PDB file of C-alpha atoms in Angstrom:
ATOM      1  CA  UNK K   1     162.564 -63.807 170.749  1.00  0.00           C
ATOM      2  CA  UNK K   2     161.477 -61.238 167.998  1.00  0.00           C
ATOM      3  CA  UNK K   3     160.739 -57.670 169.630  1.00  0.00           C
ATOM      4  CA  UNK K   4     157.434 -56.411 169.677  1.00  0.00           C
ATOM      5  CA  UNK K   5     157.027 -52.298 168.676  1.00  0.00           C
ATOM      6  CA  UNK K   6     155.254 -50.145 170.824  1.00  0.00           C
ATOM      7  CA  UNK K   7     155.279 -46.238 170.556  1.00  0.00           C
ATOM      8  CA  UNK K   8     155.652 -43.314 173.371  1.00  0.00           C
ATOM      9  CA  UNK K   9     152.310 -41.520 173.456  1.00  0.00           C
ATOM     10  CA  UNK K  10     154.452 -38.203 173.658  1.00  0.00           C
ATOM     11  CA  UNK K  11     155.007 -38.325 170.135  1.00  0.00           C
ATOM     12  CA  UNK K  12     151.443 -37.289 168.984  1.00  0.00           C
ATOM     13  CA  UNK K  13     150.534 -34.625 172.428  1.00  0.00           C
ATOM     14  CA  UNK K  14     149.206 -32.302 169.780  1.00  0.00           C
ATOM     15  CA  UNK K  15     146.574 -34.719 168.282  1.00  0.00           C
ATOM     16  CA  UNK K  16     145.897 -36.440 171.803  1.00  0.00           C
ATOM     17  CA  UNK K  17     144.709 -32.489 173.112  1.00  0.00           C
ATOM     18  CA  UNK K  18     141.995 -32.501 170.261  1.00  0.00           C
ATOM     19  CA  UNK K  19     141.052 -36.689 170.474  1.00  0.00           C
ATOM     20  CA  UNK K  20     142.785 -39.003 172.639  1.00  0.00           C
ATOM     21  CA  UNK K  21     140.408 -41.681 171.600  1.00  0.00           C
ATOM     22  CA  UNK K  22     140.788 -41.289 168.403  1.00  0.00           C
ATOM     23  CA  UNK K  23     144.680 -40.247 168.307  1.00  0.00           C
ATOM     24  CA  UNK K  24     144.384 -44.119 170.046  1.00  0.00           C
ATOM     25  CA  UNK K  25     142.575 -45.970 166.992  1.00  0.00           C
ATOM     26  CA  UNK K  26     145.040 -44.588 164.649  1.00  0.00           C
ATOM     27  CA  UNK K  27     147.977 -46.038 166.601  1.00  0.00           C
ATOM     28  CA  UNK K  28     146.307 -49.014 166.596  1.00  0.00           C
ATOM     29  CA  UNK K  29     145.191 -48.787 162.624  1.00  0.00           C
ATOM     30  CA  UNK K  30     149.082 -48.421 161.967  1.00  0.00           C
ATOM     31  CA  UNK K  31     149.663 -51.584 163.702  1.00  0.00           C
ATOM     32  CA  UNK K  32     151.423 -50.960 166.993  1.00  0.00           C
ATOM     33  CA  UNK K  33     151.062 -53.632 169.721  1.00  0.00           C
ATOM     34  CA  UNK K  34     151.645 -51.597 172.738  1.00  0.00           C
ATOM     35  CA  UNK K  35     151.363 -48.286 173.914  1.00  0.00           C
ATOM     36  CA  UNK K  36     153.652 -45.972 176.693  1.00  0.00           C
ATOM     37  CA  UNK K  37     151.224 -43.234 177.692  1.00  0.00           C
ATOM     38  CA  UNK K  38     152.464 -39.666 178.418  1.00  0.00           C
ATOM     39  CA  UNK K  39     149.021 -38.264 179.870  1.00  0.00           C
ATOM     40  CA  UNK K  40     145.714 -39.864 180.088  1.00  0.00           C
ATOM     41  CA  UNK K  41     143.728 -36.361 178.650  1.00  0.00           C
ATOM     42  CA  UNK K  42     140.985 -36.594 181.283  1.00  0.00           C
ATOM     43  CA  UNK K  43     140.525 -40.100 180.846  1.00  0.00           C
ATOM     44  CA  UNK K  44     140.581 -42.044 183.959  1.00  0.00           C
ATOM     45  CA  UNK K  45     143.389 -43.837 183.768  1.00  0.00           C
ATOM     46  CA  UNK K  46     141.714 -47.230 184.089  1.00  0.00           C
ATOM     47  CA  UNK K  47     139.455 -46.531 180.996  1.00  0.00           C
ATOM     48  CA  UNK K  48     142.242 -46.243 179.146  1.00  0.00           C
ATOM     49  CA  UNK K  49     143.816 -48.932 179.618  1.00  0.00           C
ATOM     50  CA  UNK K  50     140.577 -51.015 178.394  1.00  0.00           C
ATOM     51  CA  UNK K  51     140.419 -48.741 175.934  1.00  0.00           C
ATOM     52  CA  UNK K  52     143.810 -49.816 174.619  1.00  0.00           C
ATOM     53  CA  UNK K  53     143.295 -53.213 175.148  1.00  0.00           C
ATOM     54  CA  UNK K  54     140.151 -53.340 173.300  1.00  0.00           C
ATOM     55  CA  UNK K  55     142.213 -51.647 170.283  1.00  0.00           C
ATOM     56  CA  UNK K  56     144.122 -55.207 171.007  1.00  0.00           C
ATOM     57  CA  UNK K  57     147.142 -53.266 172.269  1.00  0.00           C
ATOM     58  CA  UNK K  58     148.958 -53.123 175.458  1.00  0.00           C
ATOM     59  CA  UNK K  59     150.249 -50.632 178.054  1.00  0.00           C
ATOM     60  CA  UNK K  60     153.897 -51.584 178.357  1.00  0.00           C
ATOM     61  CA  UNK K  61     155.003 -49.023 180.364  1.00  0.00           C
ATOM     62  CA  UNK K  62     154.152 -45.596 181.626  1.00  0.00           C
ATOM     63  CA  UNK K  63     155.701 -41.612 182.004  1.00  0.00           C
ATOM     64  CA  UNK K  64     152.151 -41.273 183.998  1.00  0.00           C
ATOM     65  CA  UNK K  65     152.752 -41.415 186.834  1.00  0.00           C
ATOM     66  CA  UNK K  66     156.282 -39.788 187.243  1.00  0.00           C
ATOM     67  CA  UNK K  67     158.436 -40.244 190.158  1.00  0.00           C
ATOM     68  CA  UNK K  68     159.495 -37.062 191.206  1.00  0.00           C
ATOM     69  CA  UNK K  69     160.176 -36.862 195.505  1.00  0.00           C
ATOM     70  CA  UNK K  70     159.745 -39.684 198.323  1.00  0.00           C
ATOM     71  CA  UNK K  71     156.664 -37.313 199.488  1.00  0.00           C
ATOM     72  CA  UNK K  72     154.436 -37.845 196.460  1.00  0.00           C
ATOM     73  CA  UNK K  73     154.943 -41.704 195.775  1.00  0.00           C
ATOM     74  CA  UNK K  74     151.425 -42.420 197.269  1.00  0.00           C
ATOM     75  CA  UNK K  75     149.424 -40.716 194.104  1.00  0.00           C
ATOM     76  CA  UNK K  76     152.215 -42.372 191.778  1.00  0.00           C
ATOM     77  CA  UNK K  77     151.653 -46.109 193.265  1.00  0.00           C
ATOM     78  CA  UNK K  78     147.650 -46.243 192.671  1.00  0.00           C
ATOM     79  CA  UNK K  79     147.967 -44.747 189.838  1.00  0.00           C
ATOM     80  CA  UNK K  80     150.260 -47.922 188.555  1.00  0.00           C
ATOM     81  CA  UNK K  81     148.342 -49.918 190.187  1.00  0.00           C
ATOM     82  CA  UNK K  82     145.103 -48.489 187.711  1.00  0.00           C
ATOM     83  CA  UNK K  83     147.375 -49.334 184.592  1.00  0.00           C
ATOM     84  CA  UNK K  84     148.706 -52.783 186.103  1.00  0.00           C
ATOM     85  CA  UNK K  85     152.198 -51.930 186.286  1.00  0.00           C
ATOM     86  CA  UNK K  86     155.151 -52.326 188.436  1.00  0.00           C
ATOM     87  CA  UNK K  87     157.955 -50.619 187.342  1.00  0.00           C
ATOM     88  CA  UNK K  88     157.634 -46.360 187.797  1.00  0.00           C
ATOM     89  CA  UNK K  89     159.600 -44.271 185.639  1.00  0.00           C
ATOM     90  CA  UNK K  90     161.970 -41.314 187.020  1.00  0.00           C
ATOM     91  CA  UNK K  91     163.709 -38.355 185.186  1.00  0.00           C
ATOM     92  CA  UNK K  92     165.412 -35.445 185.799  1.00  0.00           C
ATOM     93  CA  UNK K  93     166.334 -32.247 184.118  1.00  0.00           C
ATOM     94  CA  UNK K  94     169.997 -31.009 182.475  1.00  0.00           C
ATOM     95  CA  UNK K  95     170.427 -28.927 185.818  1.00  0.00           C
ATOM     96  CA  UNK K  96     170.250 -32.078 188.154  1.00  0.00           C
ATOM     97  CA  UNK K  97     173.172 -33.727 186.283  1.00  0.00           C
ATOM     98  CA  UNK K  98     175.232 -30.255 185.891  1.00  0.00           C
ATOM     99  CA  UNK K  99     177.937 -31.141 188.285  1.00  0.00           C
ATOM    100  CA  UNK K 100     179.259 -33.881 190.806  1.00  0.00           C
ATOM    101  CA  UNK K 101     177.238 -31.787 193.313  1.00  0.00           C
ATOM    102  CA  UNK K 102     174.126 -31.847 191.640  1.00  0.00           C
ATOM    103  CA  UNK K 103     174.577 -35.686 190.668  1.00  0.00           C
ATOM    104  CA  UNK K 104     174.756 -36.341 194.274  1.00  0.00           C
ATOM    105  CA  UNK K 105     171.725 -34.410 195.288  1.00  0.00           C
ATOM    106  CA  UNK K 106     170.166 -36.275 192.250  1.00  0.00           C
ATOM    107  CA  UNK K 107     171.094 -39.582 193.851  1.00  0.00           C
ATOM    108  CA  UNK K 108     169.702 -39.235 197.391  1.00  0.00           C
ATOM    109  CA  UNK K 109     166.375 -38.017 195.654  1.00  0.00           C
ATOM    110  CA  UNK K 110     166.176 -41.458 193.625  1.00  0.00           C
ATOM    111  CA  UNK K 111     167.447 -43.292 196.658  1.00  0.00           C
ATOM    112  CA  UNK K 112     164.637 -42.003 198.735  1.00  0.00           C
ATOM    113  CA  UNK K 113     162.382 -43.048 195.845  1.00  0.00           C
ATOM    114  CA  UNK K 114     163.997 -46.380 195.774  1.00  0.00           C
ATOM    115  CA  UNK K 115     163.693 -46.993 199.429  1.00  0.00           C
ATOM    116  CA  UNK K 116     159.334 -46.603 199.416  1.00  0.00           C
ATOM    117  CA  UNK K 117     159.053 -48.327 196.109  1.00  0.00           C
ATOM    118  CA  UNK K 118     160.782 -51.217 196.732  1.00  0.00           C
ATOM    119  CA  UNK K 119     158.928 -51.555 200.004  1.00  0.00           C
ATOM    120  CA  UNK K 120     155.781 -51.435 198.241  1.00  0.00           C
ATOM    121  CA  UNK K 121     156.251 -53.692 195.668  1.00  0.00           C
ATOM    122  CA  UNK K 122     157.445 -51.709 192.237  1.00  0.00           C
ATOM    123  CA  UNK K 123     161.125 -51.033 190.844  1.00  0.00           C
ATOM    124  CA  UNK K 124     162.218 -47.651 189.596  1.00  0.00           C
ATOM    125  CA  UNK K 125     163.248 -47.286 185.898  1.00  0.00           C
ATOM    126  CA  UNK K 126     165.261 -43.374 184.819  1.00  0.00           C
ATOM    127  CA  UNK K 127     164.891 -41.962 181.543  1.00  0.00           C
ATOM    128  CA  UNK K 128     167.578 -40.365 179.944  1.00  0.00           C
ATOM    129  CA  UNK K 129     167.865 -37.190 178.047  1.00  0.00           C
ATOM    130  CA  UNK K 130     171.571 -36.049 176.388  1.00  0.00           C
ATOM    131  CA  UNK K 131     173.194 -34.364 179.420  1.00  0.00           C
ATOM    132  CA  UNK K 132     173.647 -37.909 181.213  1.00  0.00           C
ATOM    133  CA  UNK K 133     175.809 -38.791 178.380  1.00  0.00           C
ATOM    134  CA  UNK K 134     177.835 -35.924 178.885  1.00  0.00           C
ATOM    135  CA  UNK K 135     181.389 -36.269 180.340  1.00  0.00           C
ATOM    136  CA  UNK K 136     183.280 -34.913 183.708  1.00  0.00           C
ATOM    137  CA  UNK K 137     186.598 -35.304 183.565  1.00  0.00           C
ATOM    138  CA  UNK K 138     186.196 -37.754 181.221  1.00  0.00           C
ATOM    139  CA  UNK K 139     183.736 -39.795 183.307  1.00  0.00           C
ATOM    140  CA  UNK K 140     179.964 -40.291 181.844  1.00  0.00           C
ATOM    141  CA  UNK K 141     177.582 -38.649 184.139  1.00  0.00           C
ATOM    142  CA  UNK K 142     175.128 -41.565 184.316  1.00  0.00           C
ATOM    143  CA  UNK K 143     178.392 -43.253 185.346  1.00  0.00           C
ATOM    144  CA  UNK K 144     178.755 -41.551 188.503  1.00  0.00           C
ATOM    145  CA  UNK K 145     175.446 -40.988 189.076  1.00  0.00           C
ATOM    146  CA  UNK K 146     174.830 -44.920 188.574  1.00  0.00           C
ATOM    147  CA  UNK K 147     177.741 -45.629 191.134  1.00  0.00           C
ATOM    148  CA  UNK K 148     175.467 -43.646 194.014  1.00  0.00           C
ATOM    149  CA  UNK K 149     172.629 -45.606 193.374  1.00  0.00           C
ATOM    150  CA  UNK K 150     173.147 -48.656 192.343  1.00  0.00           C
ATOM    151  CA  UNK K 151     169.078 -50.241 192.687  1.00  0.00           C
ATOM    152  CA  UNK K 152     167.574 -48.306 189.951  1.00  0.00           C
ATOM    153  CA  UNK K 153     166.752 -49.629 186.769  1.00  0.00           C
ATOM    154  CA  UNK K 154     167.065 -47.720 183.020  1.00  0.00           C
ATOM    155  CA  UNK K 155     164.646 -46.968 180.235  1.00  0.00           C
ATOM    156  CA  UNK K 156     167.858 -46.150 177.498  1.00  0.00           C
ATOM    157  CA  UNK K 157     166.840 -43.476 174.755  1.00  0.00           C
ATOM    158  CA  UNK K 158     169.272 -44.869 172.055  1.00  0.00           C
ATOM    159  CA  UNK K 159     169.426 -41.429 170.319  1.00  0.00           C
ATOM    160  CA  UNK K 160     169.732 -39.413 172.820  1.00  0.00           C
ATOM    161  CA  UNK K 161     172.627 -41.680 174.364  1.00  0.00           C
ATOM    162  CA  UNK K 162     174.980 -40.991 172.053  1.00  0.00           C
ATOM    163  CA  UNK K 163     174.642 -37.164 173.654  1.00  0.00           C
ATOM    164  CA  UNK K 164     174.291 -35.458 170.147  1.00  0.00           C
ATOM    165  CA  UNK K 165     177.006 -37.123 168.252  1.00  0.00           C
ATOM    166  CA  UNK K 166     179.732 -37.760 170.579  1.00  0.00           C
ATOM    167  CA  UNK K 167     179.772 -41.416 172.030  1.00  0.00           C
ATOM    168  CA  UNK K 168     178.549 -44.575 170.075  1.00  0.00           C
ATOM    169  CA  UNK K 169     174.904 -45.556 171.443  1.00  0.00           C
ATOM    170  CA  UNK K 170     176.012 -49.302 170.944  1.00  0.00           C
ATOM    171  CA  UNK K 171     179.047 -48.833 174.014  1.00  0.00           C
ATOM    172  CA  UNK K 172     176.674 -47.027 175.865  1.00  0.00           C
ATOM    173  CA  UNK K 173     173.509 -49.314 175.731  1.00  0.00           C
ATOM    174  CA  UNK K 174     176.538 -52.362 176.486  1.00  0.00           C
ATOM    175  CA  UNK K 175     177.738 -49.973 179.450  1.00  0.00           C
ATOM    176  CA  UNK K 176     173.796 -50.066 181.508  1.00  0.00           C
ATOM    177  CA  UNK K 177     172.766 -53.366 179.595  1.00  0.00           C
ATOM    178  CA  UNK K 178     172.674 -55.462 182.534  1.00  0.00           C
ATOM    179  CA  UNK K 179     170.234 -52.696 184.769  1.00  0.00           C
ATOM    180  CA  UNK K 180     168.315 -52.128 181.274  1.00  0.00           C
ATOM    181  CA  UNK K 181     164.652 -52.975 181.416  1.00  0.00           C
ATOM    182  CA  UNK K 182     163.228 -50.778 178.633  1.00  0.00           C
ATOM    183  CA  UNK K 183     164.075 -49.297 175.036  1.00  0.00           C
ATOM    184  CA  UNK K 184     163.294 -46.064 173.728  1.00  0.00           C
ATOM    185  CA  UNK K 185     164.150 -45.343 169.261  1.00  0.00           C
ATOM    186  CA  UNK K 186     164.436 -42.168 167.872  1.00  0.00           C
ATOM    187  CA  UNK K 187     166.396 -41.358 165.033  1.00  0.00           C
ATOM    188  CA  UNK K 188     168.078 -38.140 162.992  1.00  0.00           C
ATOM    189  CA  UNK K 189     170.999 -36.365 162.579  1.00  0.00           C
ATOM    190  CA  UNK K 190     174.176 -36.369 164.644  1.00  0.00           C
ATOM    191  CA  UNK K 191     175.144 -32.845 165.743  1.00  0.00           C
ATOM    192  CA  UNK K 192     178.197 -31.943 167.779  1.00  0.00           C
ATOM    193  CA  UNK K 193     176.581 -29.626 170.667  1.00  0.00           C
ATOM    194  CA  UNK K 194     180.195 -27.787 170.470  1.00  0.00           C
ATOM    195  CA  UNK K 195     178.844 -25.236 167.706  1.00  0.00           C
ATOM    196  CA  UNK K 196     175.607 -24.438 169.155  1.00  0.00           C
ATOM    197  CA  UNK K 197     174.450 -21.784 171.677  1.00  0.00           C
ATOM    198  CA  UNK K 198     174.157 -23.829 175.618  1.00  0.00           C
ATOM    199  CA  UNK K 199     171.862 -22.401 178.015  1.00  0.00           C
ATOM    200  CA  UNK K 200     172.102 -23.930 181.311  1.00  0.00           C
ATOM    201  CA  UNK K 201     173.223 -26.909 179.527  1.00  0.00           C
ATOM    202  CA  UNK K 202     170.539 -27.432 177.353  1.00  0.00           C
ATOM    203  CA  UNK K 203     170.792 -26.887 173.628  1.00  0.00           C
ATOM    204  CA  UNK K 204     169.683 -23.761 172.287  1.00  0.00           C
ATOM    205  CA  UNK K 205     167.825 -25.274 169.146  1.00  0.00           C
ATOM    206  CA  UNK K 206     165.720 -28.274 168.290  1.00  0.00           C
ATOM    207  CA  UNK K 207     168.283 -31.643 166.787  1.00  0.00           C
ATOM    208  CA  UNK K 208     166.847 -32.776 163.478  1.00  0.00           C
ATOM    209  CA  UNK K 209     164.730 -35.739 164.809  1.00  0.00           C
ATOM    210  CA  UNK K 210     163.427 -37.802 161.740  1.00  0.00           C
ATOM    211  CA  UNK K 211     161.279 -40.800 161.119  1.00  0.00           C
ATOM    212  CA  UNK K 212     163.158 -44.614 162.019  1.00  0.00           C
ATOM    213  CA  UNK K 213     165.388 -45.617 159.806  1.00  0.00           C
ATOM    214  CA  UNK K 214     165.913 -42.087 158.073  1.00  0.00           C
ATOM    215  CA  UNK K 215     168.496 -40.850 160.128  1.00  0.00           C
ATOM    216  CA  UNK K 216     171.689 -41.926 161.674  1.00  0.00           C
ATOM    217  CA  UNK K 217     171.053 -44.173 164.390  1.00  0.00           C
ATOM    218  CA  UNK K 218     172.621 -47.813 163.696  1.00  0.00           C
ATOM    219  CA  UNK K 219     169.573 -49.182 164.781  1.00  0.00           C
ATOM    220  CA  UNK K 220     169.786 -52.702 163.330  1.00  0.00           C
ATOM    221  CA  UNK K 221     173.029 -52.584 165.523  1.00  0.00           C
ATOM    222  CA  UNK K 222     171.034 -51.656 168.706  1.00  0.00           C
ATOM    223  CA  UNK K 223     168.223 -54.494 169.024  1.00  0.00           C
ATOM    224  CA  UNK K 224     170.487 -56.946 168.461  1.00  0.00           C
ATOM    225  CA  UNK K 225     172.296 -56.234 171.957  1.00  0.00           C
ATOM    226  CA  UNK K 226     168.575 -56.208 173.481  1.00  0.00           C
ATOM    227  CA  UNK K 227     168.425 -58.962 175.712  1.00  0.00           C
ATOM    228  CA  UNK K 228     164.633 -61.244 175.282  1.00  0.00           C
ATOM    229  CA  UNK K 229     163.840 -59.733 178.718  1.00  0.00           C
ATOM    230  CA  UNK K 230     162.824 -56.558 177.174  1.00  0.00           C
ATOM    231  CA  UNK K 231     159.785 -57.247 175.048  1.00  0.00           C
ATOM    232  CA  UNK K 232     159.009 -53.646 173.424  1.00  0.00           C
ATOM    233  CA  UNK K 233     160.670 -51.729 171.256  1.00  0.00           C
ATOM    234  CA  UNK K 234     159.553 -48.145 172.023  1.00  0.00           C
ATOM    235  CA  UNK K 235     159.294 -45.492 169.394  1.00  0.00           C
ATOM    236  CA  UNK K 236     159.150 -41.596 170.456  1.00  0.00           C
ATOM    237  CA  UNK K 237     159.482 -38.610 168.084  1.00  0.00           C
ATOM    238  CA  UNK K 238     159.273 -36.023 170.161  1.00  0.00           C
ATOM    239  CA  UNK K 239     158.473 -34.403 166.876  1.00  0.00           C
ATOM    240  CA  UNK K 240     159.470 -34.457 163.351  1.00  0.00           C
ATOM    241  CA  UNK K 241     160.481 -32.670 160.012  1.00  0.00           C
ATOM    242  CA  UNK K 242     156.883 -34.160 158.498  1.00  0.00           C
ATOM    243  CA  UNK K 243     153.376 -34.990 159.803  1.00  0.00           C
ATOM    244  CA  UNK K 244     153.246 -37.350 163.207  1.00  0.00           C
ATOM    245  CA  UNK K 245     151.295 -39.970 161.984  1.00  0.00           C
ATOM    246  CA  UNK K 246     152.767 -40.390 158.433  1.00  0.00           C
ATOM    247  CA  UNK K 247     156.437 -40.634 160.596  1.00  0.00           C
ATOM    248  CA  UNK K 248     154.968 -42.752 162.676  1.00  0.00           C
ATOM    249  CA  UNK K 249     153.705 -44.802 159.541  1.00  0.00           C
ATOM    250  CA  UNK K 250     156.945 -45.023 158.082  1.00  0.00           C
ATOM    251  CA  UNK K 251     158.754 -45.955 161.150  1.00  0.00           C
ATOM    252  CA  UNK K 252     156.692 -48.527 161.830  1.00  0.00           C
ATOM    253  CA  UNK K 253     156.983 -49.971 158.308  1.00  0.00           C
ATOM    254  CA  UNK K 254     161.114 -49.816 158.567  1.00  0.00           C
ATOM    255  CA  UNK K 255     161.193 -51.812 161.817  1.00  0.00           C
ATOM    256  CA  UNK K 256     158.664 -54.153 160.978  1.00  0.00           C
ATOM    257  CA  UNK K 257     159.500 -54.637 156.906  1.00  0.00           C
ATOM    258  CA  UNK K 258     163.063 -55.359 158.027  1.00  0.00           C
ATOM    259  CA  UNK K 259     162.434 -57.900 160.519  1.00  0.00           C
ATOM    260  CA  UNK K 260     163.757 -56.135 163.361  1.00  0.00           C
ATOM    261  CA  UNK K 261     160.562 -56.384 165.438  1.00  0.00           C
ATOM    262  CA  UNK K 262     156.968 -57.716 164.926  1.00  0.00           C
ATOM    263  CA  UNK K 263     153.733 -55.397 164.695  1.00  0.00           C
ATOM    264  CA  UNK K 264     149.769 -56.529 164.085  1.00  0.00           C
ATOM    265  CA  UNK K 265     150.033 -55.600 160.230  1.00  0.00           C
TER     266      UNK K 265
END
């Protein structure tokens, strides 16, 4: 079953501030079938969604709401329940995967999590930044931290997977296939992290991100290890060496012009 593309809301904040509605139409103009929102810019949640559907798009998934602590999953549920969704989306910053000891802490967060949502109906998906992908004592972080909670699910970021340069994004996306229910594409350069200035683990600069297919991201490589239960293809640029829209453009056209996934134009 041919993947369908969809695009991380994220990517055009800046636009979204001045017109959401209209930020909306162009995503739709482009030709993107679904949406993954990132902040609803004081519109009610429900009226976005329609809003998006009436652009004939979908919401495929969500960052709003955000699973953060057992104590605030109330707010987080009826909000999915406004956008008709059942899988909630976690994530967690460089200093909450810094060492065994702060993986652990991590864990019993998410397990708390776990425990309410699945109670209530909804699964828990994590999204990954770089420092899961980095390495203690040779062991992937996500590794260990996967090993303490085995119920939660994983939206993969491809890009950021292959933690700036050092491990192949196809071994890791094989590695959490089988607990992988969603698909995030970026694409750019590979740096090595080694000759840059770290900051409580987080890179002192901004990695050249670039529009799909422009960078160095095997991503003809990647969707063919997608399994048909994932339906979107998500694209995020969390921003880009040339205008939002036009990367947007051209990513769609490189995805959909190669056959990799389907879009409305």
């Amino acid at each position: 079953m041919q993947k369908e593309i969809a695009v991380q809301l994220y990517s055009v904040r800046e636009y979204a501030k001045k017109d959401f509605i209209n930020a909306l139409k162009k995503i739709a103009d482009i030709g993107f079938c679904a949406v993954e929102p990132a902040g609803f810019w004081n519109i009610r949640p429900s009226e976005f969604k329609k809003i998006v559907n009436d652009l004939g798009m979908e919401v495929c998934s969500s960052h709003s709401p955000w699973a953060r602590t057992a104590e605030t999953l109330g707010e987080v549920m009826d909000l999915a329940d406004d956008l008709d969704i059942k899988t909630i989306v976690c994530g967690y910053g460089a200093a909450d995967f810094k060492d065994t000891d702060a993986i652990k802490r991590t864990a019993d967060n998410t397990n708390a999590m776990l425990e309410i949502l699945k109670r209530n109906g909804y699964d828990l998906m994590q999204h990954n930044h770089y420092w899961e992908f980095q390495r203690i004592d040779g062991e992937l972080k996500y590794e260990i931290y996967r090993k303490l909670c085995p119920g939660v699910k994983y939206q993969i970021d491809c890009y950021w997977s292959t933690s700036i340069g050092k491990e192949d994004p196809r071994e890791m996306l094989k590695i959490f296939l089988d607990d992988t229910v969603s698909i995030h594409i970026k694409d750019g350069a590979y740096h090595d992290c080694s000759g840059y200035t770290m900051k409580d683990g987080i890179l002192d600069c901004k990695i050249d991100l670039l529009p799909l297919g422009d960078g160095e991201l095997p991503i003809p490589d990647l969707i063919k290890l997608i399994p048909d239960r994932i339906k979107n293809i998500i694209v995020e640029l969390d921003y880009c060496n040339i205008e939002m829209f036009e990367a947007l453009k051209r990513s769609y056209n490189y995805l959909t012009s190669t056959g990799l996934v389907a879009g409305h134009k």
